[in-house]
Coordinates of C-alpha atoms in Angstrom, one line a residue:
M1 CA 42.8 16.3 -18.6
T2 CA 46.5 16.9 -18.3
T3 CA 49.1 14.4 -16.7
I4 CA 49.5 16.7 -13.7
T5 CA 45.8 16.8 -13.1
R6 CA 45.6 13.1 -13.3
L7 CA 48.6 12.6 -10.9
S8 CA 47.1 15.1 -8.5
K9 CA 44.0 12.9 -8.0
H10 CA 46.2 10.0 -6.8
R11 CA 46.1 9.5 -3.1
L12 CA 49.9 9.6 -2.7
F13 CA 50.5 12.7 -4.8
W14 CA 50.2 15.2 -2.2
P15 CA 52.2 13.4 0.6
V16 CA 55.0 12.8 -2.0
V17 CA 54.9 16.5 -2.9
L18 CA 55.1 17.6 0.7
L19 CA 57.9 15.1 1.4
V20 CA 59.9 16.5 -1.5
V21 CA 59.3 20.1 -0.4
L22 CA 60.5 19.4 3.1
L23 CA 63.5 17.6 1.9
L24 CA 64.5 20.5 -0.6
S25 CA 63.9 23.2 2.1
N26 CA 66.8 21.7 4.0
L27 CA 69.1 22.8 1.2
I28 CA 68.6 26.4 2.2
F29 CA 70.2 25.8 5.6
T30 CA 72.4 22.8 4.8
P31 CA 73.9 23.0 1.2
N32 CA 75.3 19.4 1.4
F33 CA 72.0 17.9 2.8
F34 CA 71.7 15.3 0.1
K35 CA 75.3 14.3 0.2
V36 CA 75.8 10.6 1.0
E37 CA 79.2 9.2 1.6
V38 CA 80.8 5.8 2.6
R39 CA 82.9 5.9 5.7
D40 CA 84.2 2.6 7.1
D41 CA 82.0 0.7 4.7
H42 CA 79.0 2.5 6.2
L43 CA 76.6 4.9 4.5
Y44 CA 76.5 8.3 6.1
G45 CA 74.4 11.4 5.4
S46 CA 71.5 13.4 6.5
V47 CA 69.0 11.4 4.2
I48 CA 70.5 8.2 5.7
D49 CA 69.9 9.6 9.2
I50 CA 66.2 10.3 8.4
L51 CA 65.6 6.7 7.2
R52 CA 67.5 5.3 10.2
F53 CA 65.7 7.4 12.9
G54 CA 62.3 7.0 11.0
A55 CA 62.5 3.3 11.0
P56 CA 60.9 2.7 14.4
L57 CA 58.2 5.1 13.6
I58 CA 57.6 3.3 10.1
L59 CA 57.2 0.0 12.0
V60 CA 54.8 1.3 14.6
A61 CA 52.7 3.1 11.9
L62 CA 52.5 0.0 9.7
G63 CA 50.8 -1.8 12.6
M64 CA 48.6 1.2 13.4
T65 CA 47.5 1.2 9.6
L66 CA 45.9 -2.3 9.8
V67 CA 44.3 -1.6 13.2
I68 CA 42.7 1.6 11.8
A69 CA 41.7 -0.1 8.6
T70 CA 39.6 -2.5 10.7
G71 CA 37.9 0.5 12.3
G72 CA 39.9 0.5 15.5
I73 CA 42.7 2.4 17.1
D74 CA 45.7 1.4 19.2
L75 CA 46.8 3.9 21.8
S76 CA 49.1 1.4 23.6
V77 CA 51.9 1.0 21.1
G78 CA 54.1 3.6 22.8
S79 CA 53.9 1.6 26.0
V80 CA 54.5 -1.6 24.0
V81 CA 57.7 0.0 22.7
A82 CA 58.8 0.7 26.4
I83 CA 57.9 -2.7 27.7
C84 CA 59.7 -4.8 25.0
G85 CA 62.8 -2.6 25.2
A86 CA 62.8 -2.8 29.0
L87 CA 62.4 -6.6 29.0
A88 CA 65.1 -7.2 26.4
C89 CA 67.6 -4.9 28.3
W90 CA 66.8 -6.4 31.6
R91 CA 67.3 -9.9 30.4
I92 CA 70.6 -9.1 28.8
S93 CA 71.8 -7.2 31.9
E94 CA 71.2 -10.4 33.9
Q95 CA 73.5 -12.4 31.8
G96 CA 77.0 -13.2 32.9
D97 CA 78.2 -12.5 29.3
Q98 CA 76.2 -9.7 27.6
N99 CA 77.9 -10.3 24.3
S100 CA 76.6 -13.9 24.1
V101 CA 74.5 -14.2 20.8
G102 CA 72.4 -17.0 22.3
G103 CA 71.5 -14.9 25.3
V104 CA 70.7 -11.9 23.1
L105 CA 68.4 -14.0 21.0
V106 CA 66.7 -15.3 24.0
A107 CA 66.1 -11.8 25.1
I108 CA 64.7 -10.7 21.8
G109 CA 62.4 -13.8 21.6
L110 CA 61.0 -13.0 25.2
A111 CA 60.4 -9.5 24.3
L112 CA 58.7 -10.1 20.9
G113 CA 56.6 -13.0 22.6
L114 CA 55.5 -10.6 25.2
A115 CA 54.5 -8.2 22.5
L116 CA 52.3 -10.7 20.9
L117 CA 50.6 -11.5 24.1
L118 CA 50.0 -7.8 24.5
G119 CA 48.4 -7.7 21.2
V120 CA 46.3 -10.6 22.0
W121 CA 45.1 -8.8 25.1
N122 CA 44.0 -5.7 23.1
G123 CA 42.4 -7.9 20.5
F124 CA 40.5 -9.8 23.1
L125 CA 39.1 -6.6 24.7
V126 CA 38.1 -5.2 21.4
A127 CA 37.0 -8.2 19.3
G128 CA 36.1 -10.7 22.1
I129 CA 34.4 -8.5 24.7
G130 CA 33.4 -5.7 22.5
I131 CA 35.0 -2.8 24.4
Q132 CA 35.5 0.3 22.4
P133 CA 39.1 0.3 20.9
I134 CA 40.1 3.7 22.3
I135 CA 39.1 2.5 25.8
A136 CA 40.5 -1.0 25.5
T137 CA 43.9 0.2 24.3
L138 CA 44.0 3.2 26.8
I139 CA 44.0 0.6 29.6
L140 CA 47.4 -0.8 28.3
M141 CA 48.6 2.7 27.5
V142 CA 48.4 3.6 31.1
A143 CA 49.2 0.3 32.7
G144 CA 52.0 -0.5 30.3
R145 CA 54.2 2.4 31.5
G146 CA 53.8 1.0 34.9
L147 CA 54.8 -2.5 33.7
A148 CA 57.9 -1.2 32.0
Q149 CA 59.0 0.6 35.1
L150 CA 58.4 -2.5 37.1
I151 CA 60.7 -4.4 34.8
T152 CA 63.4 -1.8 35.1
G153 CA 62.9 -1.2 38.8
G154 CA 62.2 2.5 38.1
Q155 CA 65.7 2.9 36.8
I156 CA 67.4 3.3 33.4
I157 CA 69.0 -0.1 32.7
T158 CA 72.3 0.3 30.8
I159 CA 73.8 -2.5 28.9
N160 CA 76.9 -3.2 26.9
S161 CA 76.1 -5.8 24.3
S162 CA 77.5 -5.7 20.9
P163 CA 75.1 -8.1 19.3
Y164 CA 72.2 -6.3 20.7
K165 CA 73.6 -3.0 19.4
V166 CA 73.4 -4.2 15.9
I167 CA 69.5 -4.0 15.8
G168 CA 69.4 -0.3 16.3
A169 CA 72.9 1.0 15.2
G170 CA 74.4 -1.8 13.2
Y171 CA 75.1 -1.9 9.5
L172 CA 74.7 -4.6 6.8
L173 CA 76.2 -4.2 3.2
T174 CA 76.8 -0.5 4.1
F175 CA 73.1 0.1 5.0
P176 CA 71.7 0.7 8.5
V177 CA 70.2 -2.5 10.0
P178 CA 67.0 -0.6 11.2
V179 CA 66.3 0.6 7.7
L180 CA 66.7 -2.9 6.4
I181 CA 64.4 -4.3 9.1
A182 CA 61.8 -1.6 8.3
A183 CA 62.0 -2.4 4.6
V184 CA 61.5 -6.2 5.1
V185 CA 58.6 -5.7 7.4
T186 CA 57.0 -3.2 4.9
V187 CA 57.5 -5.7 2.1
I188 CA 56.0 -8.5 4.1
A189 CA 53.0 -6.3 5.0
V190 CA 52.4 -5.4 1.3
L191 CA 52.6 -9.0 0.2
L192 CA 50.2 -10.2 2.8
T193 CA 47.7 -7.3 2.2
R194 CA 47.9 -6.9 -1.6
R195 CA 49.0 -10.3 -2.9
T196 CA 46.4 -12.3 -0.8
A197 CA 42.8 -11.8 0.2
L198 CA 43.9 -10.5 3.7
G199 CA 43.8 -6.9 2.6
M200 CA 40.4 -7.1 1.2
L201 CA 39.1 -8.9 4.3
V202 CA 40.6 -6.0 6.4
E203 CA 39.0 -3.4 4.4
S204 CA 35.7 -5.3 4.5
V205 CA 35.7 -5.5 8.3
G206 CA 36.7 -1.8 8.6
G207 CA 34.0 -0.8 6.1
N208 CA 31.1 -2.7 7.6
A209 CA 31.9 -5.2 10.2
E210 CA 28.3 -6.5 10.5
A211 CA 27.9 -7.0 6.8
S212 CA 31.2 -8.8 6.7
R213 CA 30.1 -11.1 9.6
L214 CA 26.9 -11.9 7.6
A215 CA 29.0 -12.6 4.5
G216 CA 30.9 -15.2 6.5
I217 CA 34.0 -13.3 7.2
R218 CA 35.4 -13.9 10.7
S219 CA 35.7 -10.3 11.6
R220 CA 36.8 -11.0 15.2
R221 CA 39.8 -13.0 14.0
I222 CA 40.7 -10.4 11.5
K223 CA 40.7 -7.7 14.2
L224 CA 42.7 -9.9 16.6
M225 CA 45.4 -10.4 13.9
A226 CA 45.6 -6.7 13.4
Y227 CA 46.2 -5.8 17.0
M228 CA 48.7 -8.7 17.3
F229 CA 50.6 -7.3 14.2
A230 CA 50.5 -3.8 15.7
A231 CA 52.0 -4.9 18.9
L232 CA 54.7 -7.0 17.2
C233 CA 55.8 -4.0 15.1
A234 CA 55.9 -1.9 18.2
G235 CA 57.9 -4.6 19.9
I236 CA 60.4 -4.5 17.1
A237 CA 60.6 -0.7 17.3
G238 CA 61.1 -1.0 21.0
L239 CA 64.2 -3.3 20.4
M240 CA 65.5 -0.8 17.9
I241 CA 65.2 2.3 20.1
S242 CA 66.6 0.5 23.3
S243 CA 69.5 -1.0 21.2
N244 CA 70.4 2.3 19.5
V245 CA 71.1 3.9 23.0
S246 CA 72.1 0.6 24.8
S247 CA 69.6 1.3 27.5
A248 CA 66.0 1.0 28.5
D249 CA 63.9 3.8 30.1
G250 CA 60.5 2.6 31.0
N251 CA 59.2 6.1 31.4
Y252 CA 60.2 7.9 28.2
A253 CA 60.9 5.2 25.6
G254 CA 58.3 5.4 22.9
L255 CA 56.5 8.3 24.6
W256 CA 53.8 9.8 22.3
Y257 CA 54.7 7.3 19.5
E258 CA 51.0 6.4 19.2
L259 CA 50.2 10.0 18.2
D260 CA 52.9 10.2 15.6
A261 CA 51.9 6.8 14.2
I262 CA 48.3 7.9 13.9
L263 CA 49.3 11.1 12.2
A264 CA 51.5 9.2 9.8
V265 CA 48.6 7.0 8.8
V266 CA 46.3 10.0 8.3
I267 CA 48.9 11.8 6.2
G268 CA 49.2 8.6 4.1
G269 CA 45.6 8.7 3.1
T270 CA 44.0 6.1 5.3
L271 CA 40.7 7.2 6.8
L272 CA 40.2 6.9 10.7
T273 CA 36.8 5.6 10.0
G274 CA 38.3 2.4 8.6
G275 CA 38.1 0.6 5.2
R276 CA 40.6 1.4 2.5
F277 CA 44.3 1.8 3.6
S278 CA 47.6 2.6 2.1
I279 CA 50.9 0.9 3.2
G280 CA 52.9 3.1 0.9
G281 CA 51.1 6.2 2.1
T282 CA 51.9 5.3 5.7
V283 CA 55.6 4.9 5.0
I284 CA 55.6 8.3 3.3
G285 CA 53.6 9.9 6.2
A286 CA 56.2 8.5 8.7
L287 CA 59.1 9.9 6.6
I288 CA 57.3 13.3 6.5
I289 CA 57.1 13.4 10.3
Q290 CA 60.8 12.3 10.6
T291 CA 61.9 14.9 8.0
L292 CA 59.9 17.6 9.7
T293 CA 61.6 16.8 13.0
T294 CA 65.1 16.8 11.3
T295 CA 64.3 20.1 9.5
I296 CA 63.1 21.7 12.7
Y297 CA 66.5 21.0 14.4
T298 CA 68.4 21.9 11.3
I299 CA 67.0 25.5 11.1
G300 CA 67.6 25.9 14.8
V301 CA 64.1 26.2 16.2
P302 CA 64.3 26.6 20.0
P303 CA 63.5 23.4 21.9
E304 CA 60.7 24.9 23.8
T305 CA 58.8 25.8 20.6
T306 CA 59.6 22.6 18.7
L307 CA 56.2 21.0 19.3
L308 CA 54.3 24.1 18.4
V309 CA 56.1 24.5 15.0
K310 CA 55.5 20.8 14.3
A311 CA 51.8 21.0 15.0
L312 CA 51.4 24.0 12.7
V313 CA 53.3 22.4 9.9
V314 CA 51.3 19.1 10.3
T315 CA 48.1 21.1 10.3
V316 CA 49.1 22.7 6.9
V317 CA 50.0 19.3 5.6
C318 CA 46.5 17.9 6.5
L319 CA 44.8 20.9 5.1
V320 CA 46.7 20.8 1.7
Q321 CA 45.7 17.1 1.5
S322 CA 42.0 17.8 1.8
P323 CA 40.4 18.0 -1.5
S324 CA 37.6 20.3 -0.3
F325 CA 40.1 22.7 1.3
R326 CA 42.0 22.8 -1.9
E327 CA 38.8 23.5 -4.0
K328 CA 37.8 26.4 -1.6
V329 CA 41.3 28.1 -1.5
F330 CA 42.4 27.7 -5.0
K331 CA 38.8 28.1 -6.5
S332 CA 39.3 25.1 -8.6
R333 CA 35.7 24.1 -8.4
R334 CA 34.1 24.8 -11.7
Q335 CA 31.1 27.2 -11.6
R336 CA 28.0 25.7 -13.3
P337 CA 26.7 27.9 -16.0
P338 CA 23.4 29.6 -15.0
T339 CA 20.4 27.7 -16.5
T340 CA 17.8 29.8 -18.4
P341 CA 14.3 28.8 -17.7
A342 CA 12.6 27.1 -20.5
P343 CA 10.0 29.2 -22.3
T344 CA 6.6 28.5 -21.3
P345 CA 4.6 27.0 -24.0
D346 CA 1.6 29.1 -25.1
A347 CA -1.8 27.9 -24.3
P348 CA -3.1 25.6 -27.0
T349 CA -5.5 27.2 -29.4
K350 CA -8.7 25.6 -30.2
V351 CA -8.7 24.4 -33.8
E352 CA -12.0 24.3 -35.6
V353 CA -12.5 21.1 -37.4
P354 CA -14.9 21.4 -40.4
A355 CA -17.8 19.1 -40.2

């Protein structure tokens, strides 16, 4: 078996290949696509923009990964994004001094605290009462938009806060702050799920919740923690998005983020049926989606056909990842040699034994 063949069997091989192909395809339309330069002690470039704009999706997809690994789904993360962004901006707009660091920290704390409460609500409905995850989270998906618009009064809240702007548009040591936040959360998720027993417990609950319960694993608590983590990640993403534009829109902020997050998780190799999951695969999946969006705008696809092109490309991505599809298309399945029937033994002859 060659090295390429062994690598192709790794779950992250095809997502990485697809990401590289998407990135390289931009060279056709933008020759200096990979150029990164430092201006005013800040890193600038198309690749940096992909990382910066993809940071909120990476966070939402990380939380979605653990929820899906437990055998659930969370359709409310987009609404949580809108709610947290709206609450933080509303709190800052009510301050006399919007540049007060203490006031901004209070607004951030309130928003993330509410995100945790929303995660507890979802976890209570799923793990406590036993409502199907798609129905339980659909409740907050619908009601959450209304709650966000109640917070904003049905208007777009605009703020002018330099400390809050740092979350979504700031730089630290030349790197964009959103990228650093997403990297820190990713490292924490990896350490908790791969350096402790938490990851194994999550996979056990997702693989067979009843067997896990009989083995002494508190599956309800694990599910509750997963939904809380998903809501917290969505809350941080909401702060990033609202901070980047210095405003909160309860209607459109985080719209359809839940679908992109689910897609990133699937592209990363995590099964929707639960069980084994891949944090690295999810990050790559989120970057694939953001790179695809950037590529579509780079090649000048008309806005009215953007979603169609994105759907077609994503379909191809999922098909290429399917081992059975690759075997059928590329005919890589080895044909078994025909078996020749064994010769029929002749009837035994009677041997005369002399007396």
